[in-house]
mmCIF file of C-alpha atoms in Angstrom:
data_model
loop_
_atom_site.group_PDB
_atom_site.id
_atom_site.type_symbol
_atom_site.label_atom_id
_atom_site.label_comp_id
_atom_site.label_asym_id
_atom_site.label_seq_id
_atom_site.Cartn_x
_atom_site.Cartn_y
_atom_site.Cartn_z
ATOM 1 C CA MET A 1 12.965 108.814 -30.402
ATOM 2 C CA SER A 2 9.383 108.326 -29.372
ATOM 3 C CA THR A 3 8.506 105.566 -26.985
ATOM 4 C CA HIS A 4 4.933 104.892 -28.053
ATOM 5 C CA GLY A 5 4.130 101.282 -28.935
ATOM 6 C CA ILE A 6 5.426 98.158 -27.260
ATOM 7 C CA VAL A 7 8.759 97.408 -25.672
ATOM 8 C CA ALA A 8 10.357 94.188 -26.807
ATOM 9 C CA ALA A 9 11.877 91.715 -24.436
ATOM 10 C CA ALA A 10 15.645 91.924 -24.190
ATOM 11 C CA ARG A 11 17.121 89.739 -26.899
ATOM 12 C CA PRO A 12 19.976 89.908 -29.405
ATOM 13 C CA ALA A 13 19.214 91.156 -32.900
ATOM 14 C CA HIS A 14 19.386 87.707 -34.497
ATOM 15 C CA ARG A 15 16.561 86.599 -32.189
ATOM 16 C CA ASP A 16 14.453 89.737 -32.605
ATOM 17 C CA VAL A 17 11.382 88.981 -34.745
ATOM 18 C CA ASN A 18 11.134 92.579 -35.953
ATOM 19 C CA VAL A 19 14.757 92.609 -37.098
ATOM 20 C CA LEU A 20 14.254 89.240 -38.790
ATOM 21 C CA ARG A 21 11.269 90.660 -40.690
ATOM 22 C CA TRP A 22 13.439 93.510 -41.931
ATOM 23 C CA LEU A 23 16.171 91.034 -42.860
ATOM 24 C CA SER A 24 13.707 88.884 -44.808
ATOM 25 C CA ALA A 25 12.420 91.921 -46.724
ATOM 26 C CA TYR A 26 15.970 93.070 -47.442
ATOM 27 C CA THR A 27 17.057 89.609 -48.617
ATOM 28 C CA ALA A 28 14.080 89.303 -50.965
ATOM 29 C CA SER A 29 14.803 92.750 -52.392
ATOM 30 C CA VAL A 30 18.529 92.128 -52.940
ATOM 31 C CA THR A 31 17.820 88.720 -54.516
ATOM 32 C CA GLY A 32 15.258 90.404 -56.762
ATOM 33 C CA ASP A 33 17.923 92.914 -57.797
ATOM 34 C CA VAL A 34 20.295 90.089 -58.760
ATOM 35 C CA VAL A 35 17.623 88.272 -60.779
ATOM 36 C CA TYR A 36 16.538 91.514 -62.460
ATOM 37 C CA PHE A 37 20.077 92.442 -63.454
ATOM 38 C CA LEU A 38 20.768 89.019 -64.943
ATOM 39 C CA ALA A 39 17.430 89.042 -66.781
ATOM 40 C CA LEU A 40 18.224 92.486 -68.179
ATOM 41 C CA SER A 41 21.731 91.386 -69.200
ATOM 42 C CA TRP A 42 20.212 88.331 -70.910
ATOM 43 C CA ALA A 43 17.494 90.273 -72.738
ATOM 44 C CA ALA A 44 19.659 93.197 -73.912
ATOM 45 C CA PRO A 45 21.855 91.409 -76.496
ATOM 46 C CA ARG A 46 18.806 89.518 -77.794
ATOM 47 C CA SER A 47 16.892 92.736 -78.373
ATOM 48 C CA GLY A 48 19.627 94.931 -79.776
ATOM 49 C CA GLY A 49 22.762 92.832 -80.201
ATOM 50 C CA PRO A 50 25.863 92.470 -78.038
ATOM 51 C CA SER A 51 26.978 96.037 -78.658
ATOM 52 C CA GLN A 52 23.793 97.320 -77.007
ATOM 53 C CA ALA A 53 24.187 95.374 -73.766
ATOM 54 C CA GLY A 54 26.737 97.801 -72.329
ATOM 55 C CA MET A 55 24.479 100.752 -73.103
ATOM 56 C CA VAL A 56 21.595 99.135 -71.205
ATOM 57 C CA VAL A 57 23.742 98.439 -68.136
ATOM 58 C CA ALA A 58 25.207 101.963 -68.203
ATOM 59 C CA ALA A 59 21.686 103.416 -68.398
ATOM 60 C CA GLY A 60 21.024 102.043 -64.926
ATOM 61 C CA ALA A 61 24.372 102.956 -63.394
ATOM 62 C CA LEU A 62 24.379 106.611 -64.497
ATOM 63 C CA PRO A 63 21.240 107.902 -62.709
ATOM 64 C CA ARG A 64 22.110 105.863 -59.625
ATOM 65 C CA ALA A 65 25.427 107.689 -59.307
ATOM 66 C CA VAL A 66 24.092 111.136 -60.239
ATOM 67 C CA LEU A 67 21.024 111.028 -57.984
ATOM 68 C CA MET A 68 22.420 109.110 -54.997
ATOM 69 C CA LEU A 69 22.986 112.184 -52.805
ATOM 70 C CA GLY A 70 19.508 113.444 -53.604
ATOM 71 C CA GLY A 71 18.165 110.049 -52.602
ATOM 72 C CA GLY A 72 19.574 110.574 -49.127
ATOM 73 C CA VAL A 73 17.635 113.834 -48.843
ATOM 74 C CA VAL A 74 14.441 112.015 -49.876
ATOM 75 C CA ALA A 75 15.022 109.271 -47.276
ATOM 76 C CA ASP A 76 15.542 111.780 -44.470
ATOM 77 C CA ARG A 77 12.636 113.992 -45.522
ATOM 78 C CA PHE A 78 9.948 111.318 -45.945
ATOM 79 C CA GLY A 79 11.278 108.565 -43.673
ATOM 80 C CA PRO A 80 13.381 105.554 -44.686
ATOM 81 C CA ARG A 81 10.685 102.895 -44.463
ATOM 82 C CA ARG A 82 8.190 104.895 -46.512
ATOM 83 C CA VAL A 83 10.806 105.468 -49.207
ATOM 84 C CA ALA A 84 11.852 101.801 -49.196
ATOM 85 C CA VAL A 85 8.204 100.671 -49.469
ATOM 86 C CA VAL A 86 7.478 103.011 -52.379
ATOM 87 C CA SER A 87 10.707 101.916 -54.084
ATOM 88 C CA ASP A 88 9.775 98.241 -53.844
ATOM 89 C CA ALA A 89 6.267 99.002 -55.123
ATOM 90 C CA VAL A 90 7.597 100.901 -58.139
ATOM 91 C CA ARG A 91 10.126 98.202 -58.981
ATOM 92 C CA CYS A 92 7.492 95.483 -58.660
ATOM 93 C CA ALA A 93 5.034 97.287 -60.947
ATOM 94 C CA VAL A 94 7.648 98.178 -63.562
ATOM 95 C CA ILE A 95 9.262 94.750 -63.708
ATOM 96 C CA LEU A 96 5.942 92.896 -63.996
ATOM 97 C CA ALA A 97 4.895 95.284 -66.768
ATOM 98 C CA VAL A 98 8.123 94.468 -68.594
ATOM 99 C CA ALA A 99 7.439 90.737 -68.203
ATOM 100 C CA VAL A 100 4.041 91.234 -69.832
ATOM 101 C CA ALA A 101 5.612 93.280 -72.632
ATOM 102 C CA VAL A 102 8.209 90.583 -73.304
ATOM 103 C CA VAL A 103 5.461 87.941 -73.591
ATOM 104 C CA SER A 104 3.057 89.969 -75.727
ATOM 105 C CA THR A 105 5.504 91.792 -78.002
ATOM 106 C CA SER A 106 9.119 91.775 -79.063
ATOM 107 C CA PRO A 107 10.481 94.736 -77.057
ATOM 108 C CA GLY A 108 13.301 96.764 -78.523
ATOM 109 C CA VAL A 109 16.439 97.773 -76.745
ATOM 110 C CA TRP A 110 15.039 101.207 -75.951
ATOM 111 C CA LEU A 111 12.386 99.677 -73.686
ATOM 112 C CA LEU A 112 15.155 97.945 -71.749
ATOM 113 C CA VAL A 113 17.077 101.229 -71.554
ATOM 114 C CA ALA A 114 13.981 102.921 -70.125
ATOM 115 C CA VAL A 115 13.573 100.148 -67.551
ATOM 116 C CA ALA A 116 17.242 100.428 -66.566
ATOM 117 C CA LEU A 117 16.862 104.193 -66.157
ATOM 118 C CA VAL A 118 13.841 103.754 -63.883
ATOM 119 C CA PHE A 119 15.667 101.193 -61.769
ATOM 120 C CA GLY A 120 18.711 103.442 -61.538
ATOM 121 C CA VAL A 121 16.572 106.305 -60.239
ATOM 122 C CA VAL A 122 14.766 104.027 -57.762
ATOM 123 C CA ASP A 123 18.059 102.548 -56.526
ATOM 124 C CA ALA A 124 19.319 106.067 -55.853
ATOM 125 C CA VAL A 125 16.604 106.554 -53.231
ATOM 126 C CA PHE A 126 16.247 102.929 -52.086
ATOM 127 C CA MET A 127 19.869 102.408 -51.036
ATOM 128 C CA PRO A 128 20.095 105.386 -48.635
ATOM 129 C CA ALA A 129 16.686 104.468 -47.190
ATOM 130 C CA VAL A 130 17.758 100.884 -46.505
ATOM 131 C CA GLY A 131 20.958 102.102 -44.879
ATOM 132 C CA ALA A 132 19.004 104.416 -42.585
ATOM 133 C CA LEU A 133 16.586 101.729 -41.335
ATOM 134 C CA PRO A 134 18.660 99.597 -38.880
ATOM 135 C CA PRO A 135 18.976 102.261 -36.132
ATOM 136 C CA ARG A 136 15.175 102.579 -36.197
ATOM 137 C CA ILE A 137 14.453 98.884 -35.727
ATOM 138 C CA THR A 138 16.941 97.997 -33.001
ATOM 139 C CA SER A 139 18.996 99.534 -30.202
ATOM 140 C CA PRO A 140 22.473 101.026 -30.757
ATOM 141 C CA GLU A 141 24.257 98.154 -29.031
ATOM 142 C CA GLN A 142 22.769 95.696 -31.549
ATOM 143 C CA LEU A 143 23.850 97.569 -34.700
ATOM 144 C CA ALA A 144 27.021 95.519 -35.237
ATOM 145 C CA ARG A 145 24.963 92.339 -35.180
ATOM 146 C CA VAL A 146 22.431 93.813 -37.610
ATOM 147 C CA GLN A 147 25.249 94.787 -39.970
ATOM 148 C CA GLY A 148 26.616 91.255 -39.719
ATOM 149 C CA MET A 149 23.177 89.882 -40.597
ATOM 150 C CA ARG A 150 22.971 92.292 -43.512
ATOM 151 C CA GLY A 151 26.332 91.044 -44.781
ATOM 152 C CA LEU A 152 25.085 87.459 -44.562
ATOM 153 C CA SER A 153 21.969 88.469 -46.476
ATOM 154 C CA ILE A 154 24.004 89.984 -49.293
ATOM 155 C CA ARG A 155 26.203 86.890 -49.586
ATOM 156 C CA LEU A 156 23.145 84.630 -49.612
ATOM 157 C CA SER A 157 21.429 86.738 -52.253
ATOM 158 C CA ASN A 158 24.530 86.765 -54.451
ATOM 159 C CA ALA A 159 24.708 82.969 -54.191
ATOM 160 C CA VAL A 160 21.018 82.151 -54.651
ATOM 161 C CA GLY A 161 20.125 84.923 -57.103
ATOM 162 C CA PRO A 162 22.192 83.675 -60.077
ATOM 163 C CA LEU A 163 20.989 80.083 -59.548
ATOM 164 C CA LEU A 164 17.364 81.234 -59.473
ATOM 165 C CA ALA A 165 17.846 83.494 -62.489
ATOM 166 C CA GLY A 166 19.515 80.723 -64.466
ATOM 167 C CA SER A 167 16.685 78.300 -63.692
ATOM 168 C CA VAL A 168 13.843 80.642 -64.651
ATOM 169 C CA LEU A 169 15.716 81.843 -67.752
ATOM 170 C CA ALA A 170 16.063 78.234 -68.877
ATOM 171 C CA ILE A 171 12.377 77.509 -68.241
ATOM 172 C CA GLY A 172 10.603 80.762 -69.061
ATOM 173 C CA GLY A 173 13.159 82.968 -70.774
ATOM 174 C CA SER A 174 13.437 86.689 -70.025
ATOM 175 C CA ALA A 175 9.743 86.982 -69.212
ATOM 176 C CA GLY A 176 10.058 84.281 -66.559
ATOM 177 C CA ALA A 177 13.114 85.929 -65.003
ATOM 178 C CA PHE A 178 11.471 89.367 -64.936
ATOM 179 C CA THR A 179 8.387 87.802 -63.340
ATOM 180 C CA ALA A 180 10.513 86.102 -60.674
ATOM 181 C CA ALA A 181 12.193 89.418 -59.869
ATOM 182 C CA GLY A 182 8.807 91.134 -59.634
ATOM 183 C CA VAL A 183 7.527 88.479 -57.240
ATOM 184 C CA LEU A 184 10.597 88.923 -55.024
ATOM 185 C CA PHE A 185 10.037 92.689 -54.899
ATOM 186 C CA ALA A 186 6.389 92.046 -53.990
ATOM 187 C CA VAL A 187 7.447 89.727 -51.150
ATOM 188 C CA SER A 188 9.894 92.374 -49.923
ATOM 189 C CA LEU A 189 7.135 94.988 -50.007
ATOM 190 C CA VAL A 190 4.636 92.890 -48.051
ATOM 191 C CA VAL A 191 7.139 91.899 -45.352
ATOM 192 C CA LEU A 192 8.542 95.421 -45.043
ATOM 193 C CA LEU A 193 5.049 96.716 -44.252
ATOM 194 C CA THR A 194 5.048 94.525 -41.117
ATOM 195 C CA VAL A 195 8.290 95.974 -39.739
ATOM 196 C CA ARG A 196 7.816 98.308 -36.786
ATOM 197 C CA ILE A 197 10.163 101.274 -36.587
ATOM 198 C CA ALA A 198 10.899 103.989 -34.062
ATOM 199 C CA THR A 199 9.955 107.507 -35.061
ATOM 200 C CA PRO A 200 12.026 110.626 -34.260
ATOM 201 C CA SER A 201 10.707 112.623 -31.306
ATOM 202 C CA GLU A 202 11.646 115.789 -33.172
ATOM 203 C CA VAL A 203 10.495 116.401 -36.743
ATOM 204 C CA PRO A 204 13.161 118.381 -38.658
ATOM 205 C CA ARG A 205 12.134 121.707 -40.145
ATOM 206 C CA ARG A 206 11.573 121.458 -43.893
ATOM 207 C CA THR A 207 13.733 123.566 -46.169
ATOM 208 C CA SER A 208 14.624 123.281 -49.831
ATOM 209 C CA ALA A 209 16.125 120.009 -51.047
ATOM 210 C CA TRP A 210 19.363 121.742 -52.030
ATOM 211 C CA ARG A 211 19.694 123.297 -48.586
ATOM 212 C CA GLU A 212 19.039 119.943 -46.907
ATOM 213 C CA LEU A 213 21.668 118.302 -49.102
ATOM 214 C CA GLY A 214 24.201 120.991 -48.259
ATOM 215 C CA ASP A 215 23.321 120.691 -44.583
ATOM 216 C CA GLY A 216 23.963 116.945 -44.719
ATOM 217 C CA LEU A 217 27.321 117.356 -46.446
ATOM 218 C CA ARG A 218 28.391 119.982 -43.902
ATOM 219 C CA TYR A 219 27.313 117.667 -41.096
ATOM 220 C CA VAL A 220 29.624 114.947 -42.414
ATOM 221 C CA ARG A 221 32.510 117.337 -43.042
ATOM 222 C CA ARG A 222 32.410 118.894 -39.573
ATOM 223 C CA HIS A 223 31.865 115.704 -37.574
ATOM 224 C CA ARG A 224 35.031 114.630 -35.774
ATOM 225 C CA MET A 225 34.512 110.940 -36.599
ATOM 226 C CA LEU A 226 32.217 110.795 -39.630
ATOM 227 C CA ALA A 227 34.476 112.717 -41.989
ATOM 228 C CA PRO A 228 37.473 110.366 -41.610
ATOM 229 C CA LEU A 229 35.182 107.321 -41.270
ATOM 230 C CA VAL A 230 33.444 108.043 -44.581
ATOM 231 C CA THR A 231 36.884 108.365 -46.180
ATOM 232 C CA VAL A 232 37.967 105.012 -44.731
ATOM 233 C CA ILE A 233 34.767 103.391 -45.999
ATOM 234 C CA GLY A 234 35.272 104.826 -49.476
ATOM 235 C CA LEU A 235 38.884 103.658 -49.641
ATOM 236 C CA SER A 236 38.242 100.203 -48.161
ATOM 237 C CA GLU A 237 35.283 99.512 -50.473
ATOM 238 C CA MET A 238 36.733 101.122 -53.605
ATOM 239 C CA CYS A 239 38.172 97.903 -54.986
ATOM 240 C CA PHE A 240 35.814 95.392 -53.418
ATOM 241 C CA SER A 241 32.486 96.883 -54.527
ATOM 242 C CA GLY A 242 32.891 95.541 -58.055
ATOM 243 C CA PRO A 243 36.295 96.099 -59.691
ATOM 244 C CA VAL A 244 37.894 93.182 -57.834
ATOM 245 C CA ALA A 245 35.535 90.771 -59.643
ATOM 246 C CA THR A 246 36.902 91.987 -62.965
ATOM 247 C CA GLY A 247 40.413 91.718 -61.571
ATOM 248 C CA LEU A 248 39.782 88.085 -60.613
ATOM 249 C CA VAL A 249 38.646 87.272 -64.157
ATOM 250 C CA LEU A 250 41.777 88.840 -65.621
ATOM 251 C CA LEU A 251 44.022 87.192 -63.010
ATOM 252 C CA ALA A 252 42.579 83.741 -63.754
ATOM 253 C CA ASP A 253 42.991 84.341 -67.491
ATOM 254 C CA GLU A 254 46.582 85.517 -67.058
ATOM 255 C CA ARG A 255 47.552 82.504 -64.923
ATOM 256 C CA GLY A 256 45.667 79.966 -67.036
ATOM 257 C CA TRP A 257 43.306 78.934 -64.249
ATOM 258 C CA GLY A 258 40.254 79.262 -66.492
ATOM 259 C CA ALA A 259 36.692 80.112 -65.568
ATOM 260 C CA SER A 260 36.500 77.372 -62.940
ATOM 261 C CA GLY A 261 39.587 78.728 -61.189
ATOM 262 C CA MET A 262 38.118 82.219 -61.146
ATOM 263 C CA GLY A 263 34.916 80.731 -59.708
ATOM 264 C CA TRP A 264 36.819 78.997 -56.907
ATOM 265 C CA VAL A 265 38.556 82.220 -55.859
ATOM 266 C CA ALA A 266 35.338 84.256 -56.062
ATOM 267 C CA SER A 267 33.474 81.629 -54.048
ATOM 268 C CA ALA A 268 36.206 81.615 -51.398
ATOM 269 C CA PHE A 269 35.900 85.406 -51.185
ATOM 270 C CA SER A 270 32.132 85.095 -50.647
ATOM 271 C CA VAL A 271 32.535 82.345 -48.056
ATOM 272 C CA GLY A 272 35.035 84.480 -46.152
ATOM 273 C CA GLY A 273 32.639 87.425 -46.197
ATOM 274 C CA ALA A 274 29.773 85.241 -45.010
ATOM 275 C CA ALA A 275 31.958 83.895 -42.191
ATOM 276 C CA ALA A 276 32.709 87.466 -41.075
ATOM 277 C CA GLY A 277 29.013 88.312 -41.018
ATOM 278 C CA LEU A 278 28.177 85.168 -39.073
ATOM 279 C CA LEU A 279 30.936 85.708 -36.510
ATOM 280 C CA ILE A 280 29.845 89.260 -35.786
ATOM 281 C CA THR A 281 26.163 88.275 -35.679
ATOM 282 C CA VAL A 282 26.736 85.827 -32.821
ATOM 283 C CA SER A 283 29.649 87.642 -31.157
ATOM 284 C CA PRO A 284 28.874 89.088 -27.727
ATOM 285 C CA ARG A 285 30.907 92.235 -28.443
ATOM 286 C CA ILE A 286 33.726 93.754 -30.502
ATOM 287 C CA PRO A 287 36.245 95.353 -28.133
ATOM 288 C CA ARG A 288 38.361 98.273 -29.401
ATOM 289 C CA ALA A 289 36.457 98.338 -32.681
ATOM 290 C CA GLY A 290 38.527 101.147 -34.208
ATOM 291 C CA LEU A 291 41.854 99.357 -33.720
ATOM 292 C CA VAL A 292 40.422 96.030 -34.861
ATOM 293 C CA MET A 293 39.037 97.720 -37.997
ATOM 294 C CA SER A 294 42.477 99.105 -38.869
ATOM 295 C CA ALA A 295 44.107 95.742 -38.189
ATOM 296 C CA ALA A 296 41.615 94.041 -40.524
ATOM 297 C CA LEU A 297 42.445 96.594 -43.217
ATOM 298 C CA LEU A 298 46.155 95.868 -42.819
ATOM 299 C CA VAL A 299 45.540 92.131 -43.254
ATOM 300 C CA THR A 300 43.334 92.861 -46.280
ATOM 301 C CA ALA A 301 46.143 94.913 -47.820
ATOM 302 C CA VAL A 302 48.660 92.093 -47.360
ATOM 303 C CA GLY A 303 46.164 89.517 -48.646
ATOM 304 C CA ALA A 304 45.377 91.544 -51.772
ATOM 305 C CA VAL A 305 49.046 91.856 -52.708
ATOM 306 C CA ALA A 306 49.602 88.147 -51.995
ATOM 307 C CA LEU A 307 46.595 87.174 -54.126
ATOM 308 C CA GLY A 308 48.039 89.030 -57.099
ATOM 309 C CA ARG A 309 51.297 87.081 -56.677
ATOM 310 C CA ALA A 310 49.764 83.683 -55.849
ATOM 311 C CA PRO A 311 51.862 80.942 -57.502
ATOM 312 C CA SER A 312 49.000 78.440 -57.734
ATOM 313 C CA LEU A 313 45.216 78.233 -57.655
ATOM 314 C CA PRO A 314 44.975 76.685 -54.145
ATOM 315 C CA VAL A 315 47.074 79.518 -52.728
ATOM 316 C CA ALA A 316 44.895 82.066 -54.523
ATOM 317 C CA VAL A 317 41.768 80.428 -53.070
ATOM 318 C CA MET A 318 43.265 80.665 -49.582
ATOM 319 C CA PHE A 319 44.052 84.360 -49.944
ATOM 320 C CA GLY A 320 40.641 84.984 -51.522
ATOM 321 C CA ALA A 321 38.982 83.557 -48.409
ATOM 322 C CA LEU A 322 41.241 85.651 -46.165
ATOM 323 C CA ILE A 323 40.408 88.855 -48.031
ATOM 324 C CA GLY A 324 36.703 88.047 -47.920
ATOM 325 C CA LEU A 325 36.896 87.501 -44.158
ATOM 326 C CA THR A 326 38.821 90.660 -43.303
ATOM 327 C CA SER A 327 37.112 92.977 -45.798
ATOM 328 C CA GLY A 328 33.733 91.640 -44.660
ATOM 329 C CA PHE A 329 34.672 92.356 -41.063
ATOM 330 C CA THR A 330 35.726 95.898 -41.972
ATOM 331 C CA THR A 331 32.449 96.534 -43.801
ATOM 332 C CA VAL A 332 30.380 95.417 -40.817
ATOM 333 C CA VAL A 333 32.349 97.401 -38.235
ATOM 334 C CA THR A 334 32.495 100.608 -40.263
ATOM 335 C CA GLY A 335 28.774 100.345 -41.014
ATOM 336 C CA ALA A 336 27.928 99.904 -37.347
ATOM 337 C CA LEU A 337 30.183 102.807 -36.319
ATOM 338 C CA LEU A 338 28.607 105.022 -38.978
ATOM 339 C CA GLN A 339 25.075 104.299 -37.785
ATOM 340 C CA THR A 340 26.008 104.640 -34.122
ATOM 341 C CA GLU A 341 27.644 108.045 -34.576
ATOM 342 C CA THR A 342 25.159 109.613 -37.016
ATOM 343 C CA ASP A 343 22.243 111.707 -35.814
ATOM 344 C CA PRO A 344 19.097 109.856 -37.024
ATOM 345 C CA ARG A 345 17.936 113.000 -38.822
ATOM 346 C CA TYR A 346 20.952 112.742 -41.155
ATOM 347 C CA LEU A 347 21.188 108.975 -41.633
ATOM 348 C CA GLY A 348 19.794 108.940 -45.163
ATOM 349 C CA ARG A 349 22.138 111.662 -46.378
ATOM 350 C CA VAL A 350 25.191 110.180 -44.655
ATOM 351 C CA THR A 351 24.373 106.747 -46.075
ATOM 352 C CA SER A 352 24.001 108.241 -49.540
ATOM 353 C CA VAL A 353 27.520 109.666 -49.321
ATOM 354 C CA THR A 354 29.065 106.322 -48.372
ATOM 355 C CA THR A 355 26.981 104.444 -50.949
ATOM 356 C CA LEU A 356 28.073 106.865 -53.656
ATOM 357 C CA CYS A 357 31.699 106.291 -52.654
ATOM 358 C CA THR A 358 31.292 102.509 -52.880
ATOM 359 C CA LEU A 359 28.605 101.378 -55.319
ATOM 360 C CA GLY A 360 27.742 104.571 -57.163
ATOM 361 C CA LEU A 361 31.228 105.285 -58.493
ATOM 362 C CA ALA A 362 32.257 101.661 -59.087
ATOM 363 C CA PRO A 363 31.450 101.758 -62.844
ATOM 364 C CA ALA A 364 34.003 104.542 -63.284
ATOM 365 C CA LEU A 365 36.741 102.261 -61.907
ATOM 366 C CA PHE A 366 36.160 99.331 -64.272
ATOM 367 C CA PRO A 367 38.120 100.855 -67.187
ATOM 368 C CA ALA A 368 41.068 101.432 -64.842
ATOM 369 C CA VAL A 369 41.162 97.699 -64.074
ATOM 370 C CA GLY A 370 41.580 96.757 -67.712
ATOM 371 C CA VAL A 371 44.196 99.436 -68.378
ATOM 372 C CA THR A 372 46.241 98.479 -65.307
ATOM 373 C CA VAL A 373 46.203 94.761 -66.128
ATOM 374 C CA SER A 374 47.013 95.302 -69.801
ATOM 375 C CA LEU A 375 50.001 97.528 -68.987
ATOM 376 C CA TRP A 376 51.467 95.932 -65.864
ATOM 377 C CA GLY A 377 49.631 92.653 -65.267
ATOM 378 C CA ALA A 378 46.995 91.473 -62.789
ATOM 379 C CA GLY A 379 49.531 91.477 -59.945
ATOM 380 C CA ALA A 380 49.857 95.250 -60.276
ATOM 381 C CA PHE A 381 46.106 95.718 -59.977
ATOM 382 C CA PHE A 382 45.922 93.720 -56.744
ATOM 383 C CA ALA A 383 49.006 95.521 -55.441
ATOM 384 C CA GLY A 384 47.133 98.765 -56.073
ATOM 385 C CA CYS A 385 44.159 97.413 -54.124
ATOM 386 C CA GLY A 386 46.534 96.563 -51.293
ATOM 387 C CA ALA A 387 48.001 100.072 -51.332
ATOM 388 C CA ILE A 388 44.520 101.614 -51.116
ATOM 389 C CA CYS A 389 43.609 99.383 -48.157
ATOM 390 C CA LEU A 390 46.918 100.277 -46.509
ATOM 391 C CA LEU A 391 46.067 103.963 -46.902
ATOM 392 C CA ALA A 392 42.676 103.343 -45.272
ATOM 393 C CA ALA A 393 44.334 101.503 -42.376
ATOM 394 C CA ALA A 394 46.851 104.325 -41.910
ATOM 395 C CA LEU A 395 44.027 106.873 -41.757
ATOM 396 C CA GLY A 396 42.171 104.752 -39.198
ATOM 397 C CA LEU A 397 45.269 104.638 -37.004
ATOM 398 C CA ALA A 398 46.202 108.294 -37.491
ATOM 399 C CA VAL A 399 42.847 109.822 -36.495
ATOM 400 C CA PRO A 400 42.329 109.555 -32.718
ATOM 401 C CA ALA A 401 38.532 109.471 -32.984
ATOM 402 C CA LEU A 402 38.755 106.392 -35.205
ATOM 403 C CA ARG A 403 41.622 104.754 -33.356
ATOM 404 C CA HIS A 404 39.713 104.906 -30.060
ATOM 405 C CA ALA A 405 36.259 104.193 -31.520
ATOM 406 C CA GLU A 406 34.116 101.732 -29.590
ATOM 407 C CA LEU A 407 30.834 100.008 -30.315
ATOM 408 C CA GLN A 408 28.304 99.833 -27.518
ATOM 409 C CA PRO A 409 28.330 96.399 -25.861
ATOM 410 C CA PRO A 410 25.160 94.350 -26.354
ATOM 411 C CA GLY A 411 22.518 94.951 -23.747
ATOM 412 C CA PRO A 412 18.728 94.916 -23.399
ATOM 413 C CA ALA A 413 17.153 95.654 -26.771
ATOM 414 C CA VAL A 414 14.489 98.293 -26.342
ATOM 415 C CA ARG A 415 12.464 99.122 -29.402
ATOM 416 C CA SER A 416 9.733 101.587 -30.131
ATOM 417 C CA GLY A 417 6.914 100.389 -32.334
ATOM 418 C CA GLN A 418 5.077 102.337 -34.965
#
């Protein structure tokens, strides 16, 4: 990386002003996503009826999954911050235009479908770009802390976003919620422009997009650590990137805990995840990261099975918190290992692969949740989640590169400015 610009004083990531700017921009963007999604979900049945709501949501999920790998190529070719800035600008403009349309006319469901399609395409390039940014704003030994801060940001956004969306929907309806989302994207855009990033000392030679995509996939496949690590990430996040929320609803319904019981378990899961992010953010180091990652996966597997067999709501809440803690820890450690091991030239493409394995393919797993619960009960679904986590832990222990993986201990944070 180039060394032009200023060198920051040695400080941990959670005290680095540049990292905090990035975190603020990321938090505003994720909160905007939450508000936008809830506004869209609110507007869809009112424009085309309940049967149309699923079509609107699917319209956003489909291009995100199909184009995710291409989004990684875009992030690597044009630079992650530039792509993230353009993505925020497009989302801001589109969402504010929709707010105006909702106020001035009575938009049909097809307008909402078009908006969902645009957001799905933008998400496909935004997510890999965001994932490729941390190594360019901090030093390698601070990446675990940055991932912990990112986890905290996601938990905060998922807690504040629905409250904000509910308030503006009650006051200003769909137009108010879309406007709030647009403002959050604008805030993210402005703050992101102030973030200084390091630039690669070597500019990669441009080839066709297809060739760059194939090059990125070969890079992952041939890397001694990335190939098994991406598999572990996909397995460990498969259930917890969305399907587990549906499983919690069905578990609470099956046990008679009601909506409030489901809320308690989901909240405990979020609190556990936030605690994991906070612990890693302030932790001086994570010794033997590979072994600790596998151990956390083993505990997650046991906790998932126990949650499905919980005899009472308090016990389920306890296991929900445990799963949130250990799965949150795994997410942070695997993310930091991924960014430490990946050549910066490939970060966007590698991130797109892991994002596709977690968020992009999640919609395809939702039908399996309902089928599993209807045939064998909610306990079987959570037992399946436990088995998948156990498989991920076994892979982490079986592959020497993962078993012996280490994160760099925190040291002086040297940053290049752009």
